[in-house]
Amino acid sequence: MNWGRVFFVFFSVLSLTLSVVFLYEENLIILFLAGSVNFLCLTLRIGVKRSFSEEILATLLVAIMHLVIAFIVLQVFGNSHLAYAFSIGAVVADAFCLLLLVIESIKDSQEEI
């Protein structure tokens, strides 16, 4: 069992679920946690040489960008509607990241056979 991959997938799913929780309950702390966990996923993924590493890294960067902008918009300007919209973008990016992870896992399991 590859524990590095287990931790990465765990934190990726946690990041997606925290972003979805923010969509349900617009709380600044939840938004900060979602961004922090997403940044942790990014640091876990740096240096990994696999099939879709570049694409996954790019989707993580997009999600982090959306969450940082949503945090700034909510904290500085107090605009919860715009922060909500940016967090939807982060959810889409995280979901696409998990889709790429599933495709990568299927591809790697077929190459082992």
mmCIF file of N, CA and C in Angstrom:
data_model
loop_
_atom_site.group_PDB
_atom_site.id
_atom_site.type_symbol
_atom_site.label_atom_id
_atom_site.label_comp_id
_atom_site.label_asym_id
_atom_site.label_seq_id
_atom_site.Cartn_x
_atom_site.Cartn_y
_atom_site.Cartn_z
ATOM 1 N N MET A 1 0.843 -1.173 0.000
ATOM 2 C CA MET A 1 0.000 0.000 0.000
ATOM 3 C C MET A 1 0.891 1.240 0.000
ATOM 4 N N ASN A 2 0.554 2.182 -0.849
ATOM 5 C CA ASN A 2 1.308 3.428 -0.967
ATOM 6 C C ASN A 2 0.671 4.472 -0.044
ATOM 7 N N TRP A 3 1.308 4.711 1.115
ATOM 8 C CA TRP A 3 0.735 5.607 2.111
ATOM 9 C C TRP A 3 0.740 7.058 1.659
ATOM 10 N N GLY A 4 1.707 7.438 0.839
ATOM 11 C CA GLY A 4 1.707 8.794 0.307
ATOM 12 C C GLY A 4 0.474 9.059 -0.537
ATOM 13 N N ARG A 5 0.106 8.072 -1.339
ATOM 14 C CA ARG A 5 -1.092 8.206 -2.173
ATOM 15 C C ARG A 5 -2.358 8.213 -1.312
ATOM 16 N N VAL A 6 -2.367 7.384 -0.272
ATOM 17 C CA VAL A 6 -3.522 7.342 0.630
ATOM 18 C C VAL A 6 -3.734 8.706 1.282
ATOM 19 N N PHE A 7 -2.657 9.311 1.780
ATOM 20 C CA PHE A 7 -2.777 10.626 2.410
ATOM 21 C C PHE A 7 -3.213 11.687 1.405
ATOM 22 N N PHE A 8 -2.684 11.607 0.177
ATOM 23 C CA PHE A 8 -3.064 12.599 -0.827
ATOM 24 C C PHE A 8 -4.545 12.491 -1.170
ATOM 25 N N VAL A 9 -5.024 11.270 -1.381
ATOM 26 C CA VAL A 9 -6.440 11.088 -1.715
ATOM 27 C C VAL A 9 -7.319 11.509 -0.536
ATOM 28 N N PHE A 10 -6.895 11.173 0.684
ATOM 29 C CA PHE A 10 -7.656 11.576 1.869
ATOM 30 C C PHE A 10 -7.800 13.092 1.940
ATOM 31 N N PHE A 11 -6.692 13.801 1.789
ATOM 32 C CA PHE A 11 -6.757 15.259 1.893
ATOM 33 C C PHE A 11 -7.460 15.881 0.687
ATOM 34 N N SER A 12 -7.408 15.233 -0.467
ATOM 35 C CA SER A 12 -8.144 15.741 -1.631
ATOM 36 C C SER A 12 -9.649 15.652 -1.406
ATOM 37 N N VAL A 13 -10.092 14.517 -0.888
ATOM 38 C CA VAL A 13 -11.520 14.362 -0.597
ATOM 39 C C VAL A 13 -11.936 15.310 0.529
ATOM 40 N N LEU A 14 -11.081 15.466 1.536
ATOM 41 C CA LEU A 14 -11.372 16.397 2.630
ATOM 42 C C LEU A 14 -11.489 17.828 2.118
ATOM 43 N N SER A 15 -10.626 18.198 1.188
ATOM 44 C CA SER A 15 -10.683 19.541 0.615
ATOM 45 C C SER A 15 -11.997 19.769 -0.127
ATOM 46 N N LEU A 16 -12.402 18.780 -0.911
ATOM 47 C CA LEU A 16 -13.666 18.902 -1.638
ATOM 48 C C LEU A 16 -14.841 19.004 -0.669
ATOM 49 N N THR A 17 -14.850 18.172 0.349
ATOM 50 C CA THR A 17 -15.981 18.203 1.276
ATOM 51 C C THR A 17 -16.012 19.489 2.097
ATOM 52 N N LEU A 18 -14.849 20.022 2.453
ATOM 53 C CA LEU A 18 -14.835 21.301 3.167
ATOM 54 C C LEU A 18 -15.343 22.437 2.282
ATOM 55 N N SER A 19 -15.010 22.383 0.994
ATOM 56 C CA SER A 19 -15.525 23.403 0.076
ATOM 57 C C SER A 19 -17.042 23.303 -0.059
ATOM 58 N N VAL A 20 -17.550 22.077 -0.084
ATOM 59 C CA VAL A 20 -18.999 21.889 -0.165
ATOM 60 C C VAL A 20 -19.667 22.342 1.130
ATOM 61 N N VAL A 21 -19.026 22.097 2.271
ATOM 62 C CA VAL A 21 -19.564 22.576 3.548
ATOM 63 C C VAL A 21 -19.664 24.096 3.537
ATOM 64 N N PHE A 22 -18.676 24.775 2.941
ATOM 65 C CA PHE A 22 -18.758 26.231 2.853
ATOM 66 C C PHE A 22 -19.948 26.664 2.007
ATOM 67 N N LEU A 23 -20.277 25.904 0.969
ATOM 68 C CA LEU A 23 -21.445 26.244 0.165
ATOM 69 C C LEU A 23 -22.723 26.134 0.991
ATOM 70 N N TYR A 24 -22.740 25.212 1.936
ATOM 71 C CA TYR A 24 -23.915 25.050 2.794
ATOM 72 C C TYR A 24 -23.944 26.104 3.898
ATOM 73 N N GLU A 25 -22.819 26.308 4.546
ATOM 74 C CA GLU A 25 -22.723 27.253 5.669
ATOM 75 C C GLU A 25 -21.585 28.218 5.386
ATOM 76 N N GLU A 26 -21.914 29.431 4.978
ATOM 77 C CA GLU A 26 -20.894 30.415 4.601
ATOM 78 C C GLU A 26 -20.188 30.942 5.847
ATOM 79 N N ASN A 27 -19.093 30.265 6.189
ATOM 80 C CA ASN A 27 -18.325 30.592 7.378
ATOM 81 C C ASN A 27 -16.874 30.809 6.963
ATOM 82 N N LEU A 28 -16.281 31.873 7.441
ATOM 83 C CA LEU A 28 -14.912 32.220 7.062
ATOM 84 C C LEU A 28 -13.905 31.168 7.522
ATOM 85 N N ILE A 29 -14.143 30.570 8.673
ATOM 86 C CA ILE A 29 -13.222 29.551 9.188
ATOM 87 C C ILE A 29 -13.242 28.312 8.303
ATOM 88 N N ILE A 30 -14.412 27.907 7.854
ATOM 89 C CA ILE A 30 -14.517 26.750 6.964
ATOM 90 C C ILE A 30 -13.813 27.040 5.646
ATOM 91 N N LEU A 31 -13.967 28.241 5.134
ATOM 92 C CA LEU A 31 -13.291 28.623 3.897
ATOM 93 C C LEU A 31 -11.776 28.593 4.080
ATOM 94 N N PHE A 32 -11.296 29.072 5.216
ATOM 95 C CA PHE A 32 -9.863 29.033 5.504
ATOM 96 C C PHE A 32 -9.365 27.593 5.606
ATOM 97 N N LEU A 33 -10.135 26.730 6.267
ATOM 98 C CA LEU A 33 -9.750 25.321 6.371
ATOM 99 C C LEU A 33 -9.710 24.650 5.001
ATOM 100 N N ALA A 34 -10.684 24.949 4.153
ATOM 101 C CA ALA A 34 -10.698 24.368 2.811
ATOM 102 C C ALA A 34 -9.465 24.791 2.022
ATOM 103 N N GLY A 35 -9.103 26.060 2.104
ATOM 104 C CA GLY A 35 -7.903 26.532 1.415
ATOM 105 C C GLY A 35 -6.636 25.926 1.976
ATOM 106 N N SER A 36 -6.570 25.780 3.291
ATOM 107 C CA SER A 36 -5.382 25.201 3.922
ATOM 108 C C SER A 36 -5.203 23.739 3.545
ATOM 109 N N VAL A 37 -6.289 22.979 3.571
ATOM 110 C CA VAL A 37 -6.208 21.565 3.198
ATOM 111 C C VAL A 37 -5.867 21.434 1.720
ATOM 112 N N ASN A 38 -6.405 22.316 0.896
ATOM 113 C CA ASN A 38 -6.076 22.284 -0.524
ATOM 114 C C ASN A 38 -4.600 22.591 -0.748
ATOM 115 N N PHE A 39 -4.055 23.527 0.015
ATOM 116 C CA PHE A 39 -2.628 23.837 -0.080
ATOM 117 C C PHE A 39 -1.789 22.652 0.386
ATOM 118 N N LEU A 40 -2.255 21.934 1.398
ATOM 119 C CA LEU A 40 -1.566 20.728 1.849
ATOM 120 C C LEU A 40 -1.561 19.670 0.751
ATOM 121 N N CYS A 41 -2.664 19.532 0.031
ATOM 122 C CA CYS A 41 -2.719 18.601 -1.106
ATOM 123 C C CYS A 41 -1.695 18.980 -2.167
ATOM 124 N N LEU A 42 -1.572 20.274 -2.399
ATOM 125 C CA LEU A 42 -0.601 20.746 -3.387
ATOM 126 C C LEU A 42 0.813 20.367 -2.972
ATOM 127 N N THR A 43 1.152 20.557 -1.705
ATOM 128 C CA THR A 43 2.508 20.224 -1.257
ATOM 129 C C THR A 43 2.750 18.720 -1.278
ATOM 130 N N LEU A 44 1.707 17.918 -1.055
ATOM 131 C CA LEU A 44 1.868 16.470 -1.137
ATOM 132 C C LEU A 44 2.065 16.004 -2.574
ATOM 133 N N ARG A 45 1.522 16.738 -3.522
ATOM 134 C CA ARG A 45 1.570 16.314 -4.928
ATOM 135 C C ARG A 45 2.838 16.778 -5.641
ATOM 136 N N ILE A 46 3.499 17.800 -5.133
ATOM 137 C CA ILE A 46 4.704 18.316 -5.792
ATOM 138 C C ILE A 46 5.783 17.240 -5.775
ATOM 139 N N GLY A 47 6.382 17.002 -6.907
ATOM 140 C CA GLY A 47 7.460 16.032 -7.029
ATOM 141 C C GLY A 47 7.011 14.641 -7.432
ATOM 142 N N VAL A 48 5.710 14.402 -7.507
ATOM 143 C CA VAL A 48 5.206 13.089 -7.896
ATOM 144 C C VAL A 48 5.231 12.987 -9.412
ATOM 145 N N LYS A 49 5.821 11.934 -9.919
ATOM 146 C CA LYS A 49 5.903 11.713 -11.367
ATOM 147 C C LYS A 49 4.987 10.546 -11.731
ATOM 148 N N ARG A 50 3.757 10.874 -12.066
ATOM 149 C CA ARG A 50 2.800 9.860 -12.476
ATOM 150 C C ARG A 50 2.134 10.314 -13.766
ATOM 151 N N SER A 51 1.132 9.570 -14.189
ATOM 152 C CA SER A 51 0.491 9.801 -15.480
ATOM 153 C C SER A 51 -0.099 11.203 -15.616
ATOM 154 N N PHE A 52 -0.919 11.608 -14.682
ATOM 155 C CA PHE A 52 -1.639 12.877 -14.774
ATOM 156 C C PHE A 52 -1.161 13.888 -13.737
ATOM 157 N N SER A 53 0.096 13.817 -13.357
ATOM 158 C CA SER A 53 0.606 14.694 -12.290
ATOM 159 C C SER A 53 0.478 16.168 -12.637
ATOM 160 N N GLU A 54 0.793 16.531 -13.871
ATOM 161 C CA GLU A 54 0.740 17.943 -14.257
ATOM 162 C C GLU A 54 -0.689 18.463 -14.240
ATOM 163 N N GLU A 55 -1.612 17.643 -14.729
ATOM 164 C CA GLU A 55 -3.005 18.066 -14.773
ATOM 165 C C GLU A 55 -3.593 18.195 -13.366
ATOM 166 N N ILE A 56 -3.257 17.248 -12.501
ATOM 167 C CA ILE A 56 -3.750 17.297 -11.125
ATOM 168 C C ILE A 56 -3.173 18.498 -10.401
ATOM 169 N N LEU A 57 -1.889 18.758 -10.618
ATOM 170 C CA LEU A 57 -1.254 19.920 -9.993
ATOM 171 C C LEU A 57 -1.917 21.218 -10.467
ATOM 172 N N ALA A 58 -2.247 21.283 -11.754
ATOM 173 C CA ALA A 58 -2.907 22.478 -12.292
ATOM 174 C C ALA A 58 -4.298 22.667 -11.685
ATOM 175 N N THR A 59 -5.057 21.585 -11.530
ATOM 176 C CA THR A 59 -6.391 21.727 -10.931
ATOM 177 C C THR A 59 -6.298 22.133 -9.463
ATOM 178 N N LEU A 60 -5.276 21.655 -8.764
ATOM 179 C CA LEU A 60 -5.081 22.077 -7.374
ATOM 180 C C LEU A 60 -4.760 23.564 -7.298
ATOM 181 N N LEU A 61 -3.938 24.041 -8.224
ATOM 182 C CA LEU A 61 -3.617 25.472 -8.247
ATOM 183 C C LEU A 61 -4.856 26.317 -8.533
ATOM 184 N N VAL A 62 -5.698 25.838 -9.434
ATOM 185 C CA VAL A 62 -6.939 26.557 -9.746
ATOM 186 C C VAL A 62 -7.850 26.607 -8.516
ATOM 187 N N ALA A 63 -7.979 25.484 -7.829
ATOM 188 C CA ALA A 63 -8.828 25.451 -6.636
ATOM 189 C C ALA A 63 -8.292 26.380 -5.551
ATOM 190 N N ILE A 64 -6.977 26.374 -5.352
ATOM 191 C CA ILE A 64 -6.381 27.261 -4.350
ATOM 192 C C ILE A 64 -6.616 28.720 -4.724
ATOM 193 N N MET A 65 -6.449 29.038 -6.006
ATOM 194 C CA MET A 65 -6.671 30.412 -6.448
ATOM 195 C C MET A 65 -8.110 30.850 -6.155
ATOM 196 N N HIS A 66 -9.074 29.987 -6.454
ATOM 197 C CA HIS A 66 -10.474 30.317 -6.191
ATOM 198 C C HIS A 66 -10.736 30.495 -4.696
ATOM 199 N N LEU A 67 -10.164 29.627 -3.884
ATOM 200 C CA LEU A 67 -10.409 29.719 -2.444
ATOM 201 C C LEU A 67 -9.750 30.943 -1.825
ATOM 202 N N VAL A 68 -8.558 31.291 -2.290
ATOM 203 C CA VAL A 68 -7.888 32.490 -1.771
ATOM 204 C C VAL A 68 -8.672 33.741 -2.147
ATOM 205 N N ILE A 69 -9.122 33.808 -3.396
ATOM 206 C CA ILE A 69 -9.917 34.960 -3.819
ATOM 207 C C ILE A 69 -11.234 35.018 -3.044
ATOM 208 N N ALA A 70 -11.876 33.863 -2.844
ATOM 209 C CA ALA A 70 -13.123 33.841 -2.074
ATOM 210 C C ALA A 70 -12.890 34.308 -0.642
ATOM 211 N N PHE A 71 -11.772 33.888 -0.053
ATOM 212 C CA PHE A 71 -11.450 34.314 1.314
ATOM 213 C C PHE A 71 -11.246 35.823 1.386
ATOM 214 N N ILE A 72 -10.507 36.367 0.428
ATOM 215 C CA ILE A 72 -10.254 37.813 0.413
ATOM 216 C C ILE A 72 -11.550 38.586 0.188
ATOM 217 N N VAL A 73 -12.363 38.121 -0.747
ATOM 218 C CA VAL A 73 -13.628 38.808 -1.040
ATOM 219 C C VAL A 73 -14.544 38.787 0.181
ATOM 220 N N LEU A 74 -14.587 37.657 0.877
ATOM 221 C CA LEU A 74 -15.461 37.567 2.041
ATOM 222 C C LEU A 74 -14.915 38.362 3.223
ATOM 223 N N GLN A 75 -13.615 38.295 3.446
ATOM 224 C CA GLN A 75 -13.025 38.971 4.604
ATOM 225 C C GLN A 75 -12.929 40.486 4.406
ATOM 226 N N VAL A 76 -12.428 40.907 3.248
ATOM 227 C CA VAL A 76 -12.169 42.332 3.032
ATOM 228 C C VAL A 76 -13.429 43.077 2.607
ATOM 229 N N PHE A 77 -14.140 42.518 1.636
ATOM 230 C CA PHE A 77 -15.284 43.233 1.073
ATOM 231 C C PHE A 77 -16.624 42.807 1.667
ATOM 232 N N GLY A 78 -16.668 41.675 2.333
ATOM 233 C CA GLY A 78 -17.908 41.204 2.935
ATOM 234 C C GLY A 78 -18.952 40.756 1.935
ATOM 235 N N ASN A 79 -18.539 40.449 0.715
ATOM 236 C CA ASN A 79 -19.463 40.045 -0.334
ATOM 237 C C ASN A 79 -19.580 38.518 -0.331
ATOM 238 N N SER A 80 -20.600 38.008 0.328
ATOM 239 C CA SER A 80 -20.740 36.558 0.446
ATOM 240 C C SER A 80 -21.192 35.911 -0.860
ATOM 241 N N HIS A 81 -21.927 36.633 -1.695
ATOM 242 C CA HIS A 81 -22.379 36.064 -2.965
ATOM 243 C C HIS A 81 -21.205 35.808 -3.906
ATOM 244 N N LEU A 82 -20.278 36.743 -3.981
ATOM 245 C CA LEU A 82 -19.105 36.557 -4.831
ATOM 246 C C LEU A 82 -18.188 35.476 -4.263
ATOM 247 N N ALA A 83 -18.040 35.430 -2.953
ATOM 248 C CA ALA A 83 -17.241 34.374 -2.323
ATOM 249 C C ALA A 83 -17.859 33.007 -2.586
ATOM 250 N N TYR A 84 -19.179 32.942 -2.552
ATOM 251 C CA TYR A 84 -19.901 31.709 -2.857
ATOM 252 C C TYR A 84 -19.619 31.263 -4.291
ATOM 253 N N ALA A 85 -19.626 32.206 -5.217
ATOM 254 C CA ALA A 85 -19.361 31.889 -6.621
ATOM 255 C C ALA A 85 -17.942 31.366 -6.813
ATOM 256 N N PHE A 86 -16.970 31.999 -6.163
ATOM 257 C CA PHE A 86 -15.598 31.523 -6.283
ATOM 258 C C PHE A 86 -15.427 30.150 -5.636
ATOM 259 N N SER A 87 -16.140 29.892 -4.567
ATOM 260 C CA SER A 87 -16.016 28.579 -3.941
ATOM 261 C C SER A 87 -16.658 27.489 -4.800
ATOM 262 N N ILE A 88 -17.659 27.841 -5.585
ATOM 263 C CA ILE A 88 -18.209 26.873 -6.545
ATOM 264 C C ILE A 88 -17.141 26.499 -7.568
ATOM 265 N N GLY A 89 -16.358 27.485 -8.009
ATOM 266 C CA GLY A 89 -15.245 27.189 -8.912
ATOM 267 C C GLY A 89 -14.231 26.256 -8.279
ATOM 268 N N ALA A 90 -13.969 26.430 -6.986
ATOM 269 C CA ALA A 90 -13.040 25.540 -6.283
ATOM 270 C C ALA A 90 -13.601 24.127 -6.184
ATOM 271 N N VAL A 91 -14.904 24.007 -5.960
ATOM 272 C CA VAL A 91 -15.531 22.686 -5.894
ATOM 273 C C VAL A 91 -15.420 21.978 -7.240
ATOM 274 N N VAL A 92 -15.647 22.708 -8.317
ATOM 275 C CA VAL A 92 -15.527 22.116 -9.655
ATOM 276 C C VAL A 92 -14.089 21.662 -9.909
ATOM 277 N N ALA A 93 -13.115 22.485 -9.537
ATOM 278 C CA ALA A 93 -11.709 22.121 -9.730
ATOM 279 C C ALA A 93 -11.333 20.911 -8.879
ATOM 280 N N ASP A 94 -11.803 20.862 -7.640
ATOM 281 C CA ASP A 94 -11.510 19.708 -6.781
ATOM 282 C C ASP A 94 -12.179 18.440 -7.304
ATOM 283 N N ALA A 95 -13.397 18.561 -7.802
ATOM 284 C CA ALA A 95 -14.084 17.397 -8.367
ATOM 285 C C ALA A 95 -13.354 16.896 -9.608
ATOM 286 N N PHE A 96 -12.876 17.811 -10.436
ATOM 287 C CA PHE A 96 -12.108 17.421 -11.620
ATOM 288 C C PHE A 96 -10.798 16.752 -11.205
ATOM 289 N N CYS A 97 -10.182 17.234 -10.138
ATOM 290 C CA CYS A 97 -8.957 16.630 -9.614
ATOM 291 C C CYS A 97 -9.216 15.189 -9.185
ATOM 292 N N LEU A 98 -10.317 14.968 -8.479
ATOM 293 C CA LEU A 98 -10.637 13.607 -8.048
ATOM 294 C C LEU A 98 -10.976 12.712 -9.231
ATOM 295 N N LEU A 99 -11.612 13.257 -10.247
ATOM 296 C CA LEU A 99 -11.874 12.489 -11.459
ATOM 297 C C LEU A 99 -10.563 12.070 -12.119
ATOM 298 N N LEU A 100 -9.605 12.987 -12.193
ATOM 299 C CA LEU A 100 -8.295 12.646 -12.746
ATOM 300 C C LEU A 100 -7.576 11.602 -11.895
ATOM 301 N N LEU A 101 -7.745 11.668 -10.584
ATOM 302 C CA LEU A 101 -7.145 10.663 -9.705
ATOM 303 C C LEU A 101 -7.721 9.275 -9.969
ATOM 304 N N VAL A 102 -9.026 9.198 -10.179
ATOM 305 C CA VAL A 102 -9.655 7.914 -10.478
ATOM 306 C C VAL A 102 -9.149 7.378 -11.811
ATOM 307 N N ILE A 103 -9.069 8.233 -12.815
ATOM 308 C CA ILE A 103 -8.562 7.812 -14.126
ATOM 309 C C ILE A 103 -7.117 7.354 -14.014
ATOM 310 N N GLU A 104 -6.311 8.081 -13.249
ATOM 311 C CA GLU A 104 -4.911 7.712 -13.055
ATOM 312 C C GLU A 104 -4.788 6.361 -12.347
ATOM 313 N N SER A 105 -5.630 6.117 -11.365
ATOM 314 C CA SER A 105 -5.607 4.838 -10.650
ATOM 315 C C SER A 105 -5.994 3.688 -11.564
ATOM 316 N N ILE A 106 -7.006 3.901 -12.383
ATOM 317 C CA ILE A 106 -7.420 2.861 -13.328
ATOM 318 C C ILE A 106 -6.309 2.582 -14.323
ATOM 319 N N LYS A 107 -5.689 3.628 -14.839
ATOM 320 C CA LYS A 107 -4.608 3.461 -15.808
ATOM 321 C C LYS A 107 -3.422 2.736 -15.184
ATOM 322 N N ASP A 108 -3.059 3.103 -13.955
ATOM 323 C CA ASP A 108 -1.930 2.456 -13.288
ATOM 324 C C ASP A 108 -2.223 0.998 -12.964
ATOM 325 N N SER A 109 -3.464 0.686 -12.593
ATOM 326 C CA SER A 109 -3.804 -0.706 -12.289
ATOM 327 C C SER A 109 -3.817 -1.557 -13.550
ATOM 328 N N GLN A 110 -4.167 -0.983 -14.694
ATOM 329 C CA GLN A 110 -4.136 -1.734 -15.942
ATOM 330 C C GLN A 110 -2.710 -1.964 -16.418
ATOM 331 N N GLU A 111 -1.806 -1.026 -16.125
ATOM 332 C CA GLU A 111 -0.412 -1.194 -16.524
ATOM 333 C C GLU A 111 0.292 -2.249 -15.686
ATOM 334 N N GLU A 112 -0.171 -2.493 -14.448
ATOM 335 C CA GLU A 112 0.434 -3.499 -13.596
ATOM 336 C C GLU A 112 0.089 -4.903 -14.047
ATOM 337 N N ILE A 113 -1.019 -5.052 -14.749
ATOM 338 C CA ILE A 113 -1.467 -6.389 -15.191
ATOM 339 C C ILE A 113 -0.690 -6.873 -16.359
#
